[in-house]
Short mmCIF file of C-alpha atoms in Angstrom, two decimals:
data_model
loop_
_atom_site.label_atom_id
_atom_site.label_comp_id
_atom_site.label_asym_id
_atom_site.label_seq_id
_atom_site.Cartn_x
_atom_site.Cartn_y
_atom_site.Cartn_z
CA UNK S 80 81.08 144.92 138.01
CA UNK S 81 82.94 143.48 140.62
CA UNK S 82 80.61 142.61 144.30
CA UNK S 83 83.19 145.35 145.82
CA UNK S 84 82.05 148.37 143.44
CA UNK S 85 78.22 146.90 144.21
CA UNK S 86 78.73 146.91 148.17
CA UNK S 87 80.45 150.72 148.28
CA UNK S 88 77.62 151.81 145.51
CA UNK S 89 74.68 150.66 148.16
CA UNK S 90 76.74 151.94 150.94
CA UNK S 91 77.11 155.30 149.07
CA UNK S 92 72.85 154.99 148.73
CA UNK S 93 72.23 154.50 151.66
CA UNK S 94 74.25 156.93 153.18
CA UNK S 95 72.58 159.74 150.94
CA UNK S 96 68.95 158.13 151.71
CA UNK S 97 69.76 158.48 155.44
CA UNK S 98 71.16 162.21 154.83
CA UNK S 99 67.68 162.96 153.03
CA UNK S 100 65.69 161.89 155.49
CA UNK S 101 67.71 163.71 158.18
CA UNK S 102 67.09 166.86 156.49
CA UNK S 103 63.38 166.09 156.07
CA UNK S 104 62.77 165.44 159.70
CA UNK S 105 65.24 168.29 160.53
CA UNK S 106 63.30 170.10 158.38
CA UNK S 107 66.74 171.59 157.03
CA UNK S 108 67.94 172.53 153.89
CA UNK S 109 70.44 171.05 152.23
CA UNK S 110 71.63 170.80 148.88
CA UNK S 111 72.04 167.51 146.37
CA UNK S 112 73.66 166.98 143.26
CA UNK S 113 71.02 165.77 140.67
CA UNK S 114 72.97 162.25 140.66
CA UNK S 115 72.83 162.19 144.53
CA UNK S 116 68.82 162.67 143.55
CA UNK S 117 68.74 160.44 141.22
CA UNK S 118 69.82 157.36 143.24
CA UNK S 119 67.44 158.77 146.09
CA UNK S 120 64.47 158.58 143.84
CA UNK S 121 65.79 155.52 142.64
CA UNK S 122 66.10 153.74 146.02
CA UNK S 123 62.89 155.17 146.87
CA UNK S 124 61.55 153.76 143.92
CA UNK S 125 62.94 149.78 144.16
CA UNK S 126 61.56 149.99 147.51
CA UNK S 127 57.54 151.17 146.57
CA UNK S 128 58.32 153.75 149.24
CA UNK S 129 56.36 156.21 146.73
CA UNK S 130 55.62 159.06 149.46
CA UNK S 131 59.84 159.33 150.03
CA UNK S 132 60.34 159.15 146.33
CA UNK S 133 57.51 161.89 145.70
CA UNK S 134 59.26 164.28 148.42
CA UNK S 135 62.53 163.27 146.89
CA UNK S 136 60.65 164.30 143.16
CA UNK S 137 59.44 167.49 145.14
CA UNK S 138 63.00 168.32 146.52
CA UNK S 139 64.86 167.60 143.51
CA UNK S 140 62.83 169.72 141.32
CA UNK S 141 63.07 172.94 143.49
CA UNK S 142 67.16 172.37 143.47
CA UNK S 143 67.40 171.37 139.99
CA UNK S 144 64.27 173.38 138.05
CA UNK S 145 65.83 172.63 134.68
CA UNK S 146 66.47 169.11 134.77
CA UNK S 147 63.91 166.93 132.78
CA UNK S 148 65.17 163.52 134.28
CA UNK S 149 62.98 164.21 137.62
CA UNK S 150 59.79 164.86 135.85
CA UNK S 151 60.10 161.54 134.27
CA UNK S 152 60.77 159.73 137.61
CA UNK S 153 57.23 161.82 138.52
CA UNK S 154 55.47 160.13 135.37
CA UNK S 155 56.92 156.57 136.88
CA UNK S 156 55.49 157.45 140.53
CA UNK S 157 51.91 158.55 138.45
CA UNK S 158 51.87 155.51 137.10
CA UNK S 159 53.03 152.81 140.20
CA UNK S 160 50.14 154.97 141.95
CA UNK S 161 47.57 154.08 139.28
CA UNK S 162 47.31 157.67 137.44
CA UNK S 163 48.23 156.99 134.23
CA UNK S 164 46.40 159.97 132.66
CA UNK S 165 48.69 162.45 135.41
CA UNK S 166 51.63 160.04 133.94
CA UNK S 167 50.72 160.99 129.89
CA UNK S 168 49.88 164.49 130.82
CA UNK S 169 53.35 165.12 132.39
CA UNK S 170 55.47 163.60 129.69
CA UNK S 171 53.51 165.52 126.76
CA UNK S 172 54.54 168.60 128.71
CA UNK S 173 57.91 167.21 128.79
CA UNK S 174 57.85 166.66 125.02
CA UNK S 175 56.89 170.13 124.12
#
């Protein structure tokens, strides 16, 4: 991938990081794709901010209910935080 696509990508990220945290201080609703969520939590992630990316988790799962992807990111969070049994328990629920 070219350095272009990589600079507009983390300019797109950040942009939708800043608009999260916006509505979190606003205390505002307003609605994400699951992608848009997925590069939050990922941000959030490959920055050990883990109480952003568990709000993010939080948020994410209230829009999107259905979507599996977020409880994984959870089991990743339960685990970077040192819960490991939280992290098993989650994705055997998952698997069921």
């Amino acid at each position: 991938m070219s350095d272009s696509f990589n600079q507009d990508n983390e300019i797109n990220v950040k942009g939708l990081v800043r608009r999260f945290e916006r509505m979190i201080s606003d205390d505002s609703n307003s609605f994400f794709d699951a992608e848009d969520f997925e590069l939050i939590i990922d941000y959030y992630l490959d920055h050990h901010k883990l109480v952003k990316c568990q709000r993010a988790i939080d948020t994410a799962i209230e829009q999107h209910p259905a979507s599996i992807s977020f409880s994984i990111k959870q089991a990743k969070v339960y685990l970077l935080s040192d819960q490991p049994a939280k992290a098993l328990d989650l994705l055997s629920n998952i698997e069921e």
